[in-house]
Amino acid sequence: MSTNDISVSFSDRVTEAWDFAAHAHNKQKVPGTQLPYLRHLGLVALEVMSAHLSEPIDDIELALCCAILHDAVEDQSVQPEDLERRFGIAVASGVTALSKDPSLPKGEAMTDSLARIRRQPHAVWCVKLADRISNLRGAPAHWSVERVETYRSESIEILRVLGVAHRGLATRLALKIATYPGSTPDAA
Ligand code: NI
């Protein structure tokens, strides 16, 4: 279905994305825990929705669908063409931009993804901000000090490059960076 199909409601499209993600991530756990990966996707979607309530995000449907589907390509090898067929070109392009290119070295993959996100509508920038806010709940217990520091620097770069998209999300991300890694071990 196309996101332009006015016969399908906002709720139908968002719940279809959630159902699709539930199937795609069915066997995936939050790293280092027994919790279903849907927990991460739900937290990112809730960050997006909360931000929208404080300061409207231009295309909230695009933001929510991309939040729910943002790891489907990177983690579950869902084909962007499949997303396009089901959710439309805007969602497929947003999720593709949010996915790291596996052919690039680790350091370059984030810079490349951020550059591609910047060519997307602000709704997609908001998903990256929300994703990082969610991932800064705490560093996984098995991470080295260096890895935690790298993650913090990367988060500062995300805020610098994308923060202009949403004041509320930028403020929240800055706060999370300031207190990272905190005292509660969690998984990124
Ligand atoms: Ni994520």
Short mmCIF file of C-alpha atoms in Angstrom, two decimals, residues 5-187:
data_model
loop_
_atom_site.label_atom_id
_atom_site.label_comp_id
_atom_site.label_asym_id
_atom_site.label_seq_id
_atom_site.Cartn_x
_atom_site.Cartn_y
_atom_site.Cartn_z
CA ASP A 5 -3.61 5.94 -0.03
CA ILE A 6 -6.18 8.07 1.79
CA SER A 7 -8.49 5.09 2.29
CA VAL A 8 -6.05 3.72 4.85
CA SER A 9 -5.93 5.57 8.14
CA PHE A 10 -2.94 6.80 10.09
CA SER A 11 -3.61 4.19 12.79
CA ASP A 12 -3.83 1.38 10.26
CA ARG A 13 -0.46 2.31 8.75
CA VAL A 14 1.32 2.68 12.09
CA THR A 15 -0.12 -0.56 13.46
CA GLU A 16 0.75 -2.35 10.23
CA ALA A 17 4.35 -1.15 10.66
CA TRP A 18 4.33 -2.45 14.25
CA ASP A 19 2.98 -5.82 13.16
CA PHE A 20 5.57 -6.03 10.38
CA ALA A 21 8.36 -5.23 12.87
CA ALA A 22 7.02 -7.86 15.32
CA HIS A 23 7.42 -10.50 12.63
CA ALA A 24 10.75 -9.21 11.26
CA HIS A 25 12.37 -8.99 14.73
CA ASN A 26 10.56 -12.03 16.16
CA LYS A 27 13.72 -13.87 17.19
CA GLN A 28 15.86 -10.82 18.03
CA LYS A 29 16.61 -9.87 21.65
CA VAL A 30 17.85 -6.58 23.09
CA PRO A 31 21.63 -7.28 23.16
CA GLY A 32 22.78 -8.66 26.50
CA THR A 33 19.22 -9.32 27.72
CA GLN A 34 16.32 -11.73 27.21
CA LEU A 35 13.98 -8.87 26.34
CA PRO A 36 12.39 -8.86 22.88
CA TYR A 37 13.91 -6.35 20.46
CA LEU A 38 10.45 -4.79 20.12
CA ARG A 39 11.24 -3.11 23.44
CA HIS A 40 13.85 -0.94 21.70
CA LEU A 41 11.55 -0.17 18.78
CA GLY A 42 8.73 0.75 21.19
CA LEU A 43 11.01 3.05 23.21
CA VAL A 44 12.10 4.89 20.06
CA ALA A 45 8.48 5.25 18.87
CA LEU A 46 7.48 6.57 22.33
CA GLU A 47 10.34 9.11 22.26
CA VAL A 48 9.10 10.30 18.86
CA MET A 49 5.47 10.49 20.02
CA SER A 50 6.37 12.33 23.25
CA ALA A 51 8.49 14.82 21.30
CA HIS A 52 5.61 15.36 18.85
CA LEU A 53 3.26 16.22 21.74
CA SER A 54 5.62 18.96 22.96
CA GLU A 55 6.48 20.36 19.52
CA PRO A 56 4.73 18.89 16.45
CA ILE A 57 6.91 16.89 14.05
CA ASP A 58 5.97 17.80 10.47
CA ASP A 59 5.15 14.29 9.25
CA ILE A 60 4.45 12.29 12.41
CA GLU A 61 3.24 9.27 10.46
CA LEU A 62 6.56 9.08 8.58
CA ALA A 63 8.46 9.54 11.84
CA LEU A 64 6.53 6.80 13.66
CA CYS A 65 6.72 4.30 10.80
CA CYS A 66 10.48 4.92 10.45
CA ALA A 67 10.93 4.64 14.23
CA ILE A 68 9.19 1.27 14.27
CA LEU A 69 10.99 -0.02 11.17
CA HIS A 70 14.38 1.69 11.60
CA ASP A 71 16.37 -1.50 12.27
CA ALA A 72 14.49 -3.86 9.92
CA VAL A 73 16.97 -3.42 7.05
CA GLU A 74 20.15 -3.23 9.14
CA ASP A 75 19.36 -6.07 11.56
CA GLN A 76 16.95 -8.32 9.68
CA SER A 77 17.96 -7.78 6.05
CA VAL A 78 14.45 -6.69 5.08
CA GLN A 79 14.63 -5.41 1.51
CA PRO A 80 13.95 -1.68 1.03
CA GLU A 81 11.79 -2.68 -1.99
CA ASP A 82 9.57 -4.68 0.36
CA LEU A 83 9.20 -1.65 2.65
CA GLU A 84 8.41 0.53 -0.34
CA ARG A 85 5.71 -1.87 -1.53
CA ARG A 86 4.08 -2.01 1.91
CA PHE A 87 4.67 1.46 3.36
CA GLY A 88 5.59 3.73 0.44
CA ILE A 89 8.75 5.35 -0.88
CA ALA A 90 9.13 7.92 1.94
CA VAL A 91 9.26 5.24 4.67
CA ALA A 92 11.57 3.00 2.60
CA SER A 93 13.95 5.93 1.92
CA GLY A 94 13.90 7.00 5.57
CA VAL A 95 14.68 3.51 6.87
CA THR A 96 17.43 3.08 4.26
CA ALA A 97 19.06 6.36 5.35
CA LEU A 98 18.84 5.21 9.00
CA SER A 99 20.62 1.94 8.09
CA LYS A 100 24.41 1.76 8.13
CA ASP A 101 26.06 0.62 4.92
CA PRO A 102 27.65 -2.74 5.88
CA SER A 103 30.32 -2.38 3.18
CA LEU A 104 31.85 0.65 4.94
CA PRO A 105 34.35 0.53 7.84
CA LYS A 106 32.71 1.10 11.24
CA GLY A 107 33.98 4.67 11.66
CA GLU A 108 32.76 5.77 8.24
CA ALA A 109 29.37 4.02 8.35
CA MET A 110 27.93 6.47 10.90
CA THR A 111 29.18 9.58 9.04
CA ASP A 112 27.75 8.18 5.81
CA SER A 113 24.38 7.41 7.41
CA LEU A 114 24.17 10.89 8.97
CA ALA A 115 24.87 12.48 5.57
CA ARG A 116 22.06 10.41 4.02
CA ILE A 117 19.69 11.23 6.91
CA ARG A 118 20.35 14.95 6.28
CA ARG A 119 18.91 14.55 2.78
CA GLN A 120 15.64 13.21 4.30
CA PRO A 121 12.72 15.18 5.83
CA HIS A 122 13.16 16.32 9.45
CA ALA A 123 10.83 13.50 10.56
CA VAL A 124 13.67 11.06 9.78
CA TRP A 125 16.25 13.19 11.62
CA CYS A 126 13.94 13.01 14.65
CA VAL A 127 14.01 9.19 14.52
CA LYS A 128 17.83 9.16 14.71
CA LEU A 129 17.76 11.57 17.66
CA ALA A 130 15.11 9.41 19.40
CA ASP A 131 17.05 6.22 18.66
CA ARG A 132 20.20 7.64 20.27
CA ILE A 133 18.27 8.99 23.28
CA SER A 134 16.88 5.48 23.78
CA ASN A 135 20.33 3.89 23.42
CA LEU A 136 21.82 6.22 26.04
CA ARG A 137 19.69 4.70 28.81
CA GLY A 138 22.92 3.04 29.93
CA ALA A 139 25.96 1.33 28.46
CA PRO A 140 25.89 -2.48 28.20
CA ALA A 141 27.81 -4.02 31.10
CA HIS A 142 30.31 -5.78 28.80
CA TRP A 143 31.40 -2.57 26.99
CA SER A 144 34.96 -1.33 27.56
CA VAL A 145 35.62 2.23 28.75
CA GLU A 146 36.91 3.05 25.24
CA ARG A 147 33.75 1.77 23.62
CA VAL A 148 31.59 3.82 25.97
CA GLU A 149 33.68 6.91 25.16
CA THR A 150 33.41 6.29 21.42
CA TYR A 151 29.64 5.96 21.79
CA ARG A 152 29.51 9.23 23.72
CA SER A 153 31.56 11.08 21.04
CA GLU A 154 29.34 9.62 18.33
CA SER A 155 26.27 10.84 20.23
CA ILE A 156 27.72 14.38 20.43
CA GLU A 157 28.22 14.27 16.65
CA ILE A 158 24.61 13.11 16.08
CA LEU A 159 23.38 16.00 18.25
CA ARG A 160 25.61 18.49 16.40
CA VAL A 161 24.54 17.33 12.93
CA LEU A 162 20.83 16.61 13.49
CA GLY A 163 19.85 18.54 16.64
CA VAL A 164 18.34 21.44 14.71
CA ALA A 165 15.44 19.20 13.61
CA HIS A 166 13.67 19.27 16.99
CA ARG A 167 14.36 21.40 20.04
CA GLY A 168 12.80 18.98 22.53
CA LEU A 169 14.69 15.95 21.23
CA ALA A 170 17.95 17.92 21.07
CA THR A 171 17.57 19.05 24.68
CA ARG A 172 16.76 15.54 25.81
CA LEU A 173 19.72 14.06 23.91
CA ALA A 174 22.08 16.66 25.40
CA LEU A 175 20.88 15.69 28.89
CA LYS A 176 21.34 11.97 28.18
CA ILE A 177 24.88 12.58 26.88
CA ALA A 178 25.71 14.59 30.00
CA THR A 179 24.75 11.72 32.31
CA TYR A 180 25.95 8.82 30.11
CA PRO A 181 26.66 6.02 30.92
CA GLY A 182 24.79 6.47 34.23
CA SER A 183 24.55 3.72 36.79
CA THR A 184 22.12 1.29 35.15
CA PRO A 185 23.74 -1.20 32.78
CA ASP A 186 21.56 -1.58 29.74
CA ALA A 187 21.90 -2.60 26.14
#
